[in-house]
């Protein structure tokens, strides 16, 4: 099996690449990213790569969470949510 590899990029190269998407970030944000920063970058990449926005996922995610909530207790909820489609 062939292992995938990704090109190594410097901090400045990453900043320049994200700037092409209209994202302005600082070196410090990449060197010590907060959870909020990582989520924001993930969402920006998701939208750029798939044209899916976080807002468009909010309803389906909420519906999935509600579907996993069972009146039969945690064990039933776990079985329902982990069964393959």
mmCIF file of C-alpha atoms in Angstrom:
data_model
loop_
_atom_site.group_PDB
_atom_site.id
_atom_site.type_symbol
_atom_site.label_atom_id
_atom_site.label_comp_id
_atom_site.label_asym_id
_atom_site.label_seq_id
_atom_site.Cartn_x
_atom_site.Cartn_y
_atom_site.Cartn_z
ATOM 1 C CA UNK A 1 0.000 0.000 0.000
ATOM 2 C CA UNK A 2 1.363 3.407 -0.968
ATOM 3 C CA UNK A 3 1.386 6.022 1.770
ATOM 4 C CA UNK A 4 0.094 9.457 0.885
ATOM 5 C CA UNK A 5 2.355 12.376 1.504
ATOM 6 C CA UNK A 6 1.651 16.065 1.527
ATOM 7 C CA UNK A 7 4.058 18.815 0.621
ATOM 8 C CA UNK A 8 5.670 20.591 3.514
ATOM 9 C CA UNK A 9 4.817 24.284 3.630
ATOM 10 C CA UNK A 10 6.401 27.046 5.651
ATOM 11 C CA UNK A 11 4.287 29.334 7.815
ATOM 12 C CA UNK A 12 4.670 32.102 5.231
ATOM 13 C CA UNK A 13 3.567 29.787 2.403
ATOM 14 C CA UNK A 14 0.464 28.782 4.369
ATOM 15 C CA UNK A 15 -0.347 32.422 5.102
ATOM 16 C CA UNK A 16 0.075 33.292 1.411
ATOM 17 C CA UNK A 17 -2.109 30.368 0.303
ATOM 18 C CA UNK A 18 -4.892 31.280 2.729
ATOM 19 C CA UNK A 19 -4.605 34.931 1.668
ATOM 20 C CA UNK A 20 -5.552 33.833 -1.862
ATOM 21 C CA UNK A 21 -8.863 32.703 -0.327
ATOM 22 C CA UNK A 22 -9.277 36.093 1.337
ATOM 23 C CA UNK A 23 -8.225 34.903 4.797
ATOM 24 C CA UNK A 24 -5.905 37.190 6.706
ATOM 25 C CA UNK A 25 -4.057 35.361 9.480
ATOM 26 C CA UNK A 26 -0.982 35.984 11.610
ATOM 27 C CA UNK A 27 2.060 33.774 12.191
ATOM 28 C CA UNK A 28 1.059 33.395 15.841
ATOM 29 C CA UNK A 29 -2.331 31.929 14.897
ATOM 30 C CA UNK A 30 -0.613 29.098 13.001
ATOM 31 C CA UNK A 31 2.082 28.506 15.582
ATOM 32 C CA UNK A 32 -0.359 28.407 18.524
ATOM 33 C CA UNK A 33 -3.807 27.832 17.040
ATOM 34 C CA UNK A 34 -6.871 28.063 19.261
ATOM 35 C CA UNK A 35 -9.761 25.640 18.807
ATOM 36 C CA UNK A 36 -11.834 28.489 17.369
ATOM 37 C CA UNK A 37 -9.115 29.320 14.828
ATOM 38 C CA UNK A 38 -8.826 25.683 13.724
ATOM 39 C CA UNK A 39 -12.598 25.442 13.339
ATOM 40 C CA UNK A 40 -12.660 28.650 11.301
ATOM 41 C CA UNK A 41 -9.897 27.434 8.974
ATOM 42 C CA UNK A 42 -11.622 24.050 8.620
ATOM 43 C CA UNK A 43 -14.897 25.761 7.699
ATOM 44 C CA UNK A 44 -13.150 28.022 5.189
ATOM 45 C CA UNK A 45 -11.419 25.024 3.575
ATOM 46 C CA UNK A 46 -14.685 23.066 3.514
ATOM 47 C CA UNK A 47 -16.434 25.918 1.733
ATOM 48 C CA UNK A 48 -13.588 26.451 -0.739
ATOM 49 C CA UNK A 49 -13.261 22.753 -1.586
ATOM 50 C CA UNK A 50 -16.937 21.747 -1.621
ATOM 51 C CA UNK A 51 -18.994 24.960 -1.676
ATOM 52 C CA UNK A 52 -20.707 23.696 1.504
ATOM 53 C CA UNK A 53 -21.204 26.323 4.191
ATOM 54 C CA UNK A 54 -21.417 25.722 7.914
ATOM 55 C CA UNK A 55 -24.834 27.351 7.871
ATOM 56 C CA UNK A 56 -26.105 24.777 5.360
ATOM 57 C CA UNK A 57 -24.995 21.976 7.695
ATOM 58 C CA UNK A 58 -26.618 23.341 10.851
ATOM 59 C CA UNK A 59 -30.098 21.951 10.136
ATOM 60 C CA UNK A 60 -28.991 18.455 9.040
ATOM 61 C CA UNK A 61 -26.606 18.177 12.011
ATOM 62 C CA UNK A 62 -29.369 19.161 14.425
ATOM 63 C CA UNK A 63 -31.705 16.616 12.825
ATOM 64 C CA UNK A 64 -29.044 13.895 13.163
ATOM 65 C CA UNK A 65 -28.479 14.726 16.829
ATOM 66 C CA UNK A 66 -32.204 14.626 17.482
ATOM 67 C CA UNK A 67 -32.493 11.297 15.639
ATOM 68 C CA UNK A 68 -29.845 9.867 17.961
ATOM 69 C CA UNK A 69 -31.799 10.879 21.043
ATOM 70 C CA UNK A 70 -33.841 7.925 22.150
ATOM 71 C CA UNK A 71 -36.519 7.523 24.786
ATOM 72 C CA UNK A 72 -35.126 4.032 25.429
ATOM 73 C CA UNK A 73 -31.955 5.205 27.171
ATOM 74 C CA UNK A 74 -28.285 5.564 26.286
ATOM 75 C CA UNK A 75 -27.742 1.973 25.127
ATOM 76 C CA UNK A 76 -30.531 2.205 22.547
ATOM 77 C CA UNK A 77 -29.260 5.607 21.425
ATOM 78 C CA UNK A 78 -25.756 4.177 20.958
ATOM 79 C CA UNK A 79 -27.010 1.246 18.882
ATOM 80 C CA UNK A 80 -29.184 3.476 16.720
ATOM 81 C CA UNK A 81 -26.404 5.969 15.975
ATOM 82 C CA UNK A 82 -23.659 3.442 15.312
ATOM 83 C CA UNK A 83 -25.498 1.102 12.972
ATOM 84 C CA UNK A 84 -24.235 1.303 9.386
ATOM 85 C CA UNK A 85 -26.616 2.734 6.821
#
